[in-house]
mmCIF file of C-alpha atoms and ligand atoms in Angstrom:
data_model
loop_
_atom_site.group_PDB
_atom_site.id
_atom_site.type_symbol
_atom_site.label_atom_id
_atom_site.label_comp_id
_atom_site.label_asym_id
_atom_site.label_seq_id
_atom_site.Cartn_x
_atom_site.Cartn_y
_atom_site.Cartn_z
ATOM 1 C CA MET A 1 147.480 78.894 111.964
ATOM 2 C CA LYS A 2 149.210 76.053 113.184
ATOM 3 C CA ILE A 3 147.978 72.493 113.298
ATOM 4 C CA GLY A 4 148.291 72.003 117.119
ATOM 5 C CA ALA A 5 146.403 75.307 117.579
ATOM 6 C CA MET A 6 143.608 74.314 115.129
ATOM 7 C CA PHE A 7 143.054 71.061 117.189
ATOM 8 C CA GLY A 8 142.808 72.971 120.247
ATOM 9 C CA ASP A 9 140.092 75.260 118.919
ATOM 10 C CA VAL A 10 138.470 72.098 117.565
ATOM 11 C CA PHE A 11 138.516 70.315 121.010
ATOM 12 C CA GLN A 12 137.387 73.665 122.672
ATOM 13 C CA SER A 13 134.348 73.978 120.383
ATOM 14 C CA MET A 14 132.996 70.461 121.262
ATOM 15 C CA PHE A 15 132.121 71.687 124.843
ATOM 16 C CA LYS A 16 130.899 75.130 123.835
ATOM 17 C CA ARG A 17 127.182 76.134 123.020
ATOM 18 C CA PRO A 18 126.419 76.293 119.444
ATOM 19 C CA ALA A 19 126.563 80.091 118.345
ATOM 20 C CA THR A 20 123.700 79.145 115.653
ATOM 21 C CA GLU A 21 120.281 78.077 116.411
ATOM 22 C CA ARG A 22 118.647 74.890 114.746
ATOM 23 C CA TYR A 23 116.095 76.527 112.876
ATOM 24 C CA PRO A 24 113.456 75.436 112.138
ATOM 25 C CA PHE A 25 113.444 72.912 115.014
ATOM 26 C CA GLU A 26 113.959 75.887 117.402
ATOM 27 C CA ARG A 27 112.486 79.522 116.991
ATOM 28 C CA ARG A 28 112.719 82.706 118.681
ATOM 29 C CA PRO A 29 109.557 84.638 118.609
ATOM 30 C CA ALA A 30 109.686 87.415 115.948
ATOM 31 C CA PRO A 31 110.304 90.893 116.912
ATOM 32 C CA GLU A 32 107.142 93.019 117.637
ATOM 33 C CA ASN A 33 107.764 95.397 114.496
ATOM 34 C CA LEU A 34 108.639 92.742 111.895
ATOM 35 C CA ARG A 35 106.740 93.224 108.832
ATOM 36 C CA GLY A 36 105.524 90.007 107.514
ATOM 37 C CA GLU A 37 102.577 88.990 105.263
ATOM 38 C CA LEU A 38 99.984 91.578 104.661
ATOM 39 C CA PHE A 39 96.408 91.342 106.037
ATOM 40 C CA PHE A 40 93.446 92.997 104.929
ATOM 41 C CA ASP A 41 90.099 93.637 106.699
ATOM 42 C CA ALA A 42 87.561 93.696 104.148
ATOM 43 C CA ALA A 43 84.745 94.768 106.545
ATOM 44 C CA LYS A 44 86.463 98.200 107.020
ATOM 45 C CA CYS A 45 87.410 98.911 103.270
ATOM 46 C CA VAL A 46 85.544 101.814 101.490
ATOM 47 C CA GLY A 47 87.479 101.083 98.309
ATOM 48 C CA CYS A 48 89.353 104.360 97.777
ATOM 49 C CA ALA A 49 92.177 102.345 96.433
ATOM 50 C CA LEU A 50 94.997 104.671 98.156
ATOM 51 C CA CYS A 51 96.871 101.568 99.112
ATOM 52 C CA VAL A 52 97.082 100.425 95.349
ATOM 53 C CA LYS A 53 98.022 103.619 94.244
ATOM 54 C CA GLU A 54 100.846 104.062 97.076
ATOM 55 C CA CYS A 55 102.264 100.465 96.582
ATOM 56 C CA PRO A 56 105.584 100.995 94.847
ATOM 57 C CA SER A 57 105.763 97.386 93.852
ATOM 58 C CA GLU A 58 102.340 96.996 92.125
ATOM 59 C CA ALA A 59 101.686 94.184 94.812
ATOM 60 C CA LEU A 60 97.979 95.274 95.513
ATOM 61 C CA GLU A 61 94.946 95.076 93.268
ATOM 62 C CA LEU A 62 91.365 96.112 94.426
ATOM 63 C CA ILE A 63 88.544 94.334 92.761
ATOM 64 C CA THR A 64 85.364 95.913 93.355
ATOM 65 C CA ILE A 65 82.528 93.467 93.565
ATOM 66 C CA ASP A 66 79.520 95.769 94.686
ATOM 67 C CA LYS A 67 80.737 99.447 95.401
ATOM 68 C CA ALA A 68 77.172 100.605 97.007
ATOM 69 C CA ALA A 69 77.314 97.352 99.288
ATOM 70 C CA LYS A 70 81.300 98.342 100.010
ATOM 71 C CA ARG A 71 82.204 94.598 98.989
ATOM 72 C CA PHE A 72 85.816 94.728 97.737
ATOM 73 C CA VAL A 73 88.451 92.058 97.180
ATOM 74 C CA ILE A 74 92.181 92.621 97.405
ATOM 75 C CA ARG A 75 94.674 90.415 95.316
ATOM 76 C CA TYR A 76 97.901 90.614 97.092
ATOM 77 C CA HIS A 77 101.143 89.455 95.079
ATOM 78 C CA VAL A 78 103.462 88.456 98.132
ATOM 79 C CA ASP A 79 106.177 87.836 95.512
ATOM 80 C CA ARG A 80 106.452 91.340 94.791
ATOM 81 C CA CYS A 81 105.850 92.955 98.095
ATOM 82 C CA THR A 82 108.768 94.609 99.902
ATOM 83 C CA PHE A 83 107.271 94.969 103.126
ATOM 84 C CA CYS A 84 107.655 98.596 103.142
ATOM 85 C CA ALA A 85 104.300 99.187 104.816
ATOM 86 C CA GLN A 86 103.306 102.172 102.495
ATOM 87 C CA CYS A 87 99.927 100.619 102.289
ATOM 88 C CA VAL A 88 99.299 100.169 105.813
ATOM 89 C CA GLN A 89 100.232 103.903 106.611
ATOM 90 C CA ASN A 90 98.050 105.368 103.768
ATOM 91 C CA CYS A 91 94.975 103.267 104.508
ATOM 92 C CA ARG A 92 92.762 105.877 106.507
ATOM 93 C CA PHE A 93 90.614 103.227 107.566
ATOM 94 C CA LYS A 94 93.196 100.648 109.057
ATOM 95 C CA CYS A 95 92.282 97.878 106.882
ATOM 96 C CA LEU A 96 95.854 96.584 106.440
ATOM 97 C CA SER A 97 98.659 95.378 108.849
ATOM 98 C CA LEU A 98 101.667 93.516 108.113
ATOM 99 C CA SER A 99 101.819 90.290 110.584
ATOM 100 C CA ASN A 100 104.963 89.541 112.618
ATOM 101 C CA GLU A 101 103.723 86.050 112.956
ATOM 102 C CA LYS A 102 103.523 85.024 109.347
ATOM 103 C CA TRP A 103 106.911 85.729 107.859
ATOM 104 C CA GLU A 104 108.040 82.477 106.591
ATOM 105 C CA LEU A 105 106.714 82.980 103.004
ATOM 106 C CA ALA A 106 109.165 81.006 100.817
ATOM 107 C CA SER A 107 107.773 78.460 98.498
ATOM 108 C CA GLY A 108 108.715 76.186 95.803
ATOM 109 C CA LYS A 109 105.077 76.823 94.168
ATOM 110 C CA LYS A 110 103.568 79.880 92.752
ATOM 111 C CA ASP A 111 100.227 79.522 94.065
ATOM 112 C CA PRO A 112 100.965 80.784 97.664
ATOM 113 C CA PHE A 113 102.208 83.980 96.156
ATOM 114 C CA THR A 114 98.807 85.388 95.177
ATOM 115 C CA ILE A 115 96.411 85.730 97.833
ATOM 116 C CA TYR A 116 92.952 86.799 97.729
ATOM 117 C CA TYR A 117 91.423 88.742 100.907
ATOM 118 C CA GLY A 118 87.842 89.697 101.151
ATOM 119 C CA ARG A 119 84.396 87.892 101.800
ATOM 120 C CA ASP A 120 84.329 84.247 101.087
ATOM 121 C CA GLU A 121 81.568 84.386 98.691
ATOM 122 C CA ASP A 122 83.386 87.248 96.753
ATOM 123 C CA ILE A 123 86.398 85.519 96.542
ATOM 124 C CA GLU A 124 84.650 82.169 95.267
ATOM 125 C CA PHE A 125 82.655 84.274 92.784
ATOM 126 C CA LEU A 126 86.163 85.852 91.514
ATOM 127 C CA LEU A 127 87.966 82.205 91.150
ATOM 128 C CA ALA A 128 84.982 80.827 89.239
ATOM 129 C CA LYS A 129 84.890 83.552 86.981
ATOM 130 C CA ALA A 130 88.795 83.429 86.410
ATOM 131 C CA ALA A 131 88.131 79.503 85.811
ATOM 132 C CA ARG A 132 85.339 80.150 83.358
ATOM 133 C CA ARG A 133 87.412 82.712 81.302
ATOM 134 C CA ASN A 134 90.434 80.055 81.276
ATOM 135 C CA LEU A 135 88.147 77.483 79.919
ATOM 136 C CA GLU A 136 86.761 79.863 77.301
ATOM 137 C CA THR A 137 90.298 80.898 76.192
ATOM 138 C CA PRO A 138 91.444 78.384 73.529
ATOM 139 C CA SER A 139 94.944 76.738 74.367
ATOM 140 C CA GLU A 140 97.921 77.954 72.227
ATOM 141 C CA ASP A 141 99.447 74.571 72.095
HETATM 142 S S1 SF4 B 209 93.434 102.322 101.274
HETATM 143 FE FE1 SF4 B 209 92.204 101.159 102.794
HETATM 144 S S2 SF4 B 209 90.108 101.649 102.455
HETATM 145 FE FE2 SF4 B 209 91.225 102.395 100.784
HETATM 146 S S3 SF4 B 209 91.146 100.628 99.389
HETATM 147 FE FE3 SF4 B 209 93.066 100.290 100.380
HETATM 148 S S4 SF4 B 209 92.366 98.980 102.106
HETATM 149 FE FE4 SF4 B 209 90.510 99.821 101.225
HETATM 150 S S1 SF4 B 210 103.871 96.544 102.003
HETATM 151 FE FE1 SF4 B 210 104.610 97.855 100.604
HETATM 152 S S2 SF4 B 210 105.118 96.694 98.680
HETATM 153 FE FE2 SF4 B 210 103.980 95.311 100.179
HETATM 154 S S3 SF4 B 210 101.864 95.794 99.384
HETATM 155 FE FE3 SF4 B 210 102.104 97.280 100.879
HETATM 156 S S4 SF4 B 210 102.748 99.068 99.709
HETATM 157 FE FE4 SF4 B 210 102.958 97.243 98.369
#
């Protein structure tokens, strides 16, 4: 390209609307069918574990708190999830859905990539149990 033509392009582009968007300051609504973070409705879950078996990425763990009382917690590993929706399609009780609102999932920390879904008291119980176990395990340092 000749230098004169290049300056012509540069000059014209100064008066054109930018082709890109100023994300994250400007956002468009996400498409309706976009597959973002997985959500779990613990109240509907019967603990059949079909979602766990069908997940190709081993992104789901079903933890039974009380089978008779239908109390289950799902541990969801966001970093393993490929957002394929197999789990959503296989759950016969419509407990699972992929959000088109929560899709900005990047993080520089590990913590946000493990999510517990279930009743608050059940999640607190599990986390307390895990913390106790960590205290009981001698450090290898
Ligand atoms: S498939 Fe549905 S009902 Fe079965 S364990 Fe998973 S979320 Fe619960
Ligand atoms: S969307 Fe796919 S990869 Fe993610 S948890 Fe469900 S089955 Fe697993």
